[in-house]
Short mmCIF file of C-alpha atoms in Angstrom, two decimals:
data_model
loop_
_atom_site.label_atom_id
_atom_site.label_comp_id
_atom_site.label_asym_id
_atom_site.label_seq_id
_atom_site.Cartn_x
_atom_site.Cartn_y
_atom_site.Cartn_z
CA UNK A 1 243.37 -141.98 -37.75
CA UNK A 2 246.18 -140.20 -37.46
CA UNK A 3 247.44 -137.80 -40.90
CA UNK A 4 249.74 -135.27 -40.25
CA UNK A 5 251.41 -134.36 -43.50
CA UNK A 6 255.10 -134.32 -44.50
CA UNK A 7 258.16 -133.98 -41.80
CA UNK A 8 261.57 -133.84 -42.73
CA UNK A 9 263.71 -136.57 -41.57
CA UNK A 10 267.13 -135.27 -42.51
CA UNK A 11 265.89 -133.52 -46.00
CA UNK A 12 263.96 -136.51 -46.81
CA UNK A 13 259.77 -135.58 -46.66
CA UNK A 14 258.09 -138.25 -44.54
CA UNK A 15 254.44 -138.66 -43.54
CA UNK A 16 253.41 -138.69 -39.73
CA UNK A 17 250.89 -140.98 -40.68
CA UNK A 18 249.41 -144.04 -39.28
CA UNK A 19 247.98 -147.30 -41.48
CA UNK A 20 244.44 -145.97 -41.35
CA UNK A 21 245.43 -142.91 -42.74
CA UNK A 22 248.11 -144.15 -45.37
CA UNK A 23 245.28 -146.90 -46.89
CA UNK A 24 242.71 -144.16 -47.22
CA UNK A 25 245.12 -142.22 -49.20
CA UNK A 26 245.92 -145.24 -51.56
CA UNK A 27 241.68 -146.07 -51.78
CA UNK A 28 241.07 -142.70 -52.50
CA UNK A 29 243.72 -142.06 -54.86
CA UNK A 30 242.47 -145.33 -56.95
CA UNK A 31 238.97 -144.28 -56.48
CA UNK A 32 239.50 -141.03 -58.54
CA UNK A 33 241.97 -143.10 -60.60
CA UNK A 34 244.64 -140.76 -59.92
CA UNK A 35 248.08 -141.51 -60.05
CA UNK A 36 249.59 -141.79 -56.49
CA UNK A 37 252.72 -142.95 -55.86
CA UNK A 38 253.93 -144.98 -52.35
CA UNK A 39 256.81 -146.02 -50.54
CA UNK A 40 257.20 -147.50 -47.05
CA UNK A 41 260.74 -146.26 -46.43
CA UNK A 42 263.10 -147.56 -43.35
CA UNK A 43 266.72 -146.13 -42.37
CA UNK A 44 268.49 -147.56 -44.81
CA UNK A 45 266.25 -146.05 -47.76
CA UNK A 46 266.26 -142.51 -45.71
CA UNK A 47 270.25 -142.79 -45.38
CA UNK A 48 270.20 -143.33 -49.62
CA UNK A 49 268.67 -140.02 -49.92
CA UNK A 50 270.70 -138.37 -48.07
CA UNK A 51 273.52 -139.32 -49.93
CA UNK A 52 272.47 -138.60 -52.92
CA UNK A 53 270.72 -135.16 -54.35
CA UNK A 54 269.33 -136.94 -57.20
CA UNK A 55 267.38 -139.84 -54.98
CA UNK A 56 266.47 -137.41 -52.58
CA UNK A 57 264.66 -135.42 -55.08
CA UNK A 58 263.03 -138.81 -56.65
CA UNK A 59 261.94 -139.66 -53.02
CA UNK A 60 260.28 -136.70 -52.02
CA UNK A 61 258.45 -136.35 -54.93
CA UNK A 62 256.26 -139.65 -53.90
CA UNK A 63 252.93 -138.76 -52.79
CA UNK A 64 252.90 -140.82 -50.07
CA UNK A 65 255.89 -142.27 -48.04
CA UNK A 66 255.29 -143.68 -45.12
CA UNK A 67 257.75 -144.61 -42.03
CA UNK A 68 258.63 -148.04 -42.21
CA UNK A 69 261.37 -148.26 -39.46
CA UNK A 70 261.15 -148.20 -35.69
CA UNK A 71 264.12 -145.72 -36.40
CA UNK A 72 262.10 -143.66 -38.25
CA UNK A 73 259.72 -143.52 -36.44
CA UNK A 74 261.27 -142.13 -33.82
CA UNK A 75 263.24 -139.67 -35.38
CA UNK A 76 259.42 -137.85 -36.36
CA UNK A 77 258.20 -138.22 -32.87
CA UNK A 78 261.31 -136.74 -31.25
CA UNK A 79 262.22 -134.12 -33.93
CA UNK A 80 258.93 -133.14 -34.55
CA UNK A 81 256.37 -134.63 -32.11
CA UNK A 82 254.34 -136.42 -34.58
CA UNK A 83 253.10 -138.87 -31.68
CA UNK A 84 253.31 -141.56 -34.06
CA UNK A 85 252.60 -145.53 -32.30
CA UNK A 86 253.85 -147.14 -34.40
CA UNK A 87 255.65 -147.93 -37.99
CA UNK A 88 253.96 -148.32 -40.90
CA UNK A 89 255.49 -151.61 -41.96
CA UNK A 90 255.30 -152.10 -45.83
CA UNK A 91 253.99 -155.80 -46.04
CA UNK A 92 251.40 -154.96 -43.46
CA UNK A 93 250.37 -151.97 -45.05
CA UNK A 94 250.22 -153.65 -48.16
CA UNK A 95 248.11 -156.48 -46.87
CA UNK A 96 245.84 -153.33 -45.58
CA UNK A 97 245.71 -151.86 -48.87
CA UNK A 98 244.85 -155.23 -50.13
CA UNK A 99 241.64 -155.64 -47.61
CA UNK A 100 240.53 -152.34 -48.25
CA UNK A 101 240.69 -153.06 -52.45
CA UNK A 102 238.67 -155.69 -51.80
CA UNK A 103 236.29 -154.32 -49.72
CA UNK A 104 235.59 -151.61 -52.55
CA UNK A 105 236.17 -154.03 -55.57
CA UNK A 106 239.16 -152.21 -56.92
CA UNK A 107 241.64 -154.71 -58.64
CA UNK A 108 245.05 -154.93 -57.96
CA UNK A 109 247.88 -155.55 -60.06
CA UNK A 110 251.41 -157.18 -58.68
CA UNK A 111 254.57 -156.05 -60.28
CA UNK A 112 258.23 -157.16 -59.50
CA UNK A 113 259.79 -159.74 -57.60
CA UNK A 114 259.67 -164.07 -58.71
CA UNK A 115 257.19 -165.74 -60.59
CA UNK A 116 257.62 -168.27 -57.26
CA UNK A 117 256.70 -165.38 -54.91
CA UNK A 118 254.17 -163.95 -57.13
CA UNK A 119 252.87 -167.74 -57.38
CA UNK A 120 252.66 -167.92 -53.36
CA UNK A 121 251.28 -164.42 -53.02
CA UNK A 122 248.11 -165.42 -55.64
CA UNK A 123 247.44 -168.54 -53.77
CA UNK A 124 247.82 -166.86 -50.13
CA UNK A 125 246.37 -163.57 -50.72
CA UNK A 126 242.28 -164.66 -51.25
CA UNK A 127 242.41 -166.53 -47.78
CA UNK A 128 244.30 -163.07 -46.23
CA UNK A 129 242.13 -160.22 -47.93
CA UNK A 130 238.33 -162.44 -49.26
CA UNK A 131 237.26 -160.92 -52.16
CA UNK A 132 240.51 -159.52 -53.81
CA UNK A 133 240.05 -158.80 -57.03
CA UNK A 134 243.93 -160.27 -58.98
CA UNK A 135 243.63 -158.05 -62.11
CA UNK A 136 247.19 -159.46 -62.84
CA UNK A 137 251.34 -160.60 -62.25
CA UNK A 138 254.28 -160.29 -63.79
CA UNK A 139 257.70 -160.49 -62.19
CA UNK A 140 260.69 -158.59 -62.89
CA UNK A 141 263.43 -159.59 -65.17
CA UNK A 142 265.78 -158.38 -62.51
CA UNK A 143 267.55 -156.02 -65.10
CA UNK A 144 267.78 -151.99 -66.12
CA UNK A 145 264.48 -151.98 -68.79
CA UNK A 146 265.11 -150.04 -71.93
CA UNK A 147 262.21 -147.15 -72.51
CA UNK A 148 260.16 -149.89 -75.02
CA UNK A 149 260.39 -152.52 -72.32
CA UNK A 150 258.82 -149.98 -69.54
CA UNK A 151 256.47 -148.80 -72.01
CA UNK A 152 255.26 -152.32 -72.62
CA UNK A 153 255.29 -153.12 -68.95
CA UNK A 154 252.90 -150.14 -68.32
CA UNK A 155 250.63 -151.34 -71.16
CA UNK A 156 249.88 -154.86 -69.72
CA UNK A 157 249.27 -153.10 -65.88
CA UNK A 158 246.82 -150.48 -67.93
CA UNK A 159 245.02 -153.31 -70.24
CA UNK A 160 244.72 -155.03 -67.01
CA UNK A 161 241.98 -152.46 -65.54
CA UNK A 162 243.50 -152.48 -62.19
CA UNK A 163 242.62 -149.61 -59.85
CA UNK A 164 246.10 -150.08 -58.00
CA UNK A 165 249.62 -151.43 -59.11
CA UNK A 166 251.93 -152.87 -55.97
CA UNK A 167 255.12 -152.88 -57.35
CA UNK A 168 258.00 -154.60 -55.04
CA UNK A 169 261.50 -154.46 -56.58
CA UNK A 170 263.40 -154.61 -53.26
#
C-alpha cells in the first residue's frame, strides 16, 4: 500500500497514493461515518485549478484526490519522487470502492449522470462487486440546483442510510 500524503502539482494538493491506499481511506471514512470528500483528478481538472484561485481553493480542500492521469502521475514521481506505478483511474477506483462496500456491508448511494446509465450501472454492478448493497439512484437534472433543490437532494441520499455517496457529474 502505498500513502504518501499531499504533493503539489502546480498549487493543486494531490495524493501520492495508490488504489489500496485511496479505498481504505473511503472504507474508513464511511466506517466512522465521517464526511470525506473524493476526486480522481486528470490534467485537464489540475490545469482548471490553476486557472482559477477560486477552484483551486475548492479542490484542495477535498480530503482525498487522487491522480487520475498518466500525466499526473508523472509529474509526482518526477517532481517529488512519489514512486507512484500507476494512476488511480476513477472508474476503477470506484469499482474498488464498490468491492470493498460490499465486503463490509456499507451501502452505496449513486448520484448524477442518466437514469439510462444509472439503469446499466444497477444491473451491472451486483455481477462486478457480489454483495453490493444499492441504498439508492437518482440522476442529475443536468442544471445549476437552487439551495431547496440541493437541500432536498441531500435529504433523499441521508434517508437512504447509505454509508457512501458516488456522485459523477462529469
Amino acid at each position: 500500500m502505498i500513502d504518501k500524503g499531499k504533493v503539489s502539482v502546480l498549487g493543486v494538493e494531490i495524493d501520492a497514493v495508490d488504489y489500496e491506499a485511496a479505498t481504505k481511506r473511503i472504507i474508513d471514512a464511511a466506517h466512522d461515518g465521517r464526511p470525506y470528500s473524493v476526486s480522481a483528478l486528470a490534467v485537464h481538472g489540475v490545469m482548471e485549478g490553476v486557472d482559477d484561485a477560486e477552484h483551486i481553493t475548492r479542490l484542495n480542500d477535498f480530503d482525498l484526490i487522487t491522480p487520475d492521469g498518466q500525466p499526473v502521475r508523472w509529474a509526482m514521481n518526477w517532481i517529488h519522487g512519489t514512486g507512484l506505478p500507476d494512476r488511480v483511474y476513477g472508474p476503477n477506483l470506484t469499482l474498488e470502492v464498490c468491492r470493498a462496500a460490499a465486503d463490509e456491508g456499507l451501502s452505496v448511494y449513486f448520484y448524477g449522470s442518466t437514469q439510462e446509465t444509472l439503469d446499466h450501472l444497477a444491473t451491472r454492478l451486483p455481477t462486478l462487486t457480489p454483495g453490493i448493497q444499492i441504498a439508492g439512484m437518482q440522476p442529475s437534472r443536468f442544471a445549476t440546483a437552487s439551495e431547496a433543490e440541493l437541500d432536498a437532494i441531500a435529504a433523499d441520499i441521508k434517508a437512504s442510510g447509505a454509508k457512501i455517496c458516488m456522485v459523477g457529474l462529469g
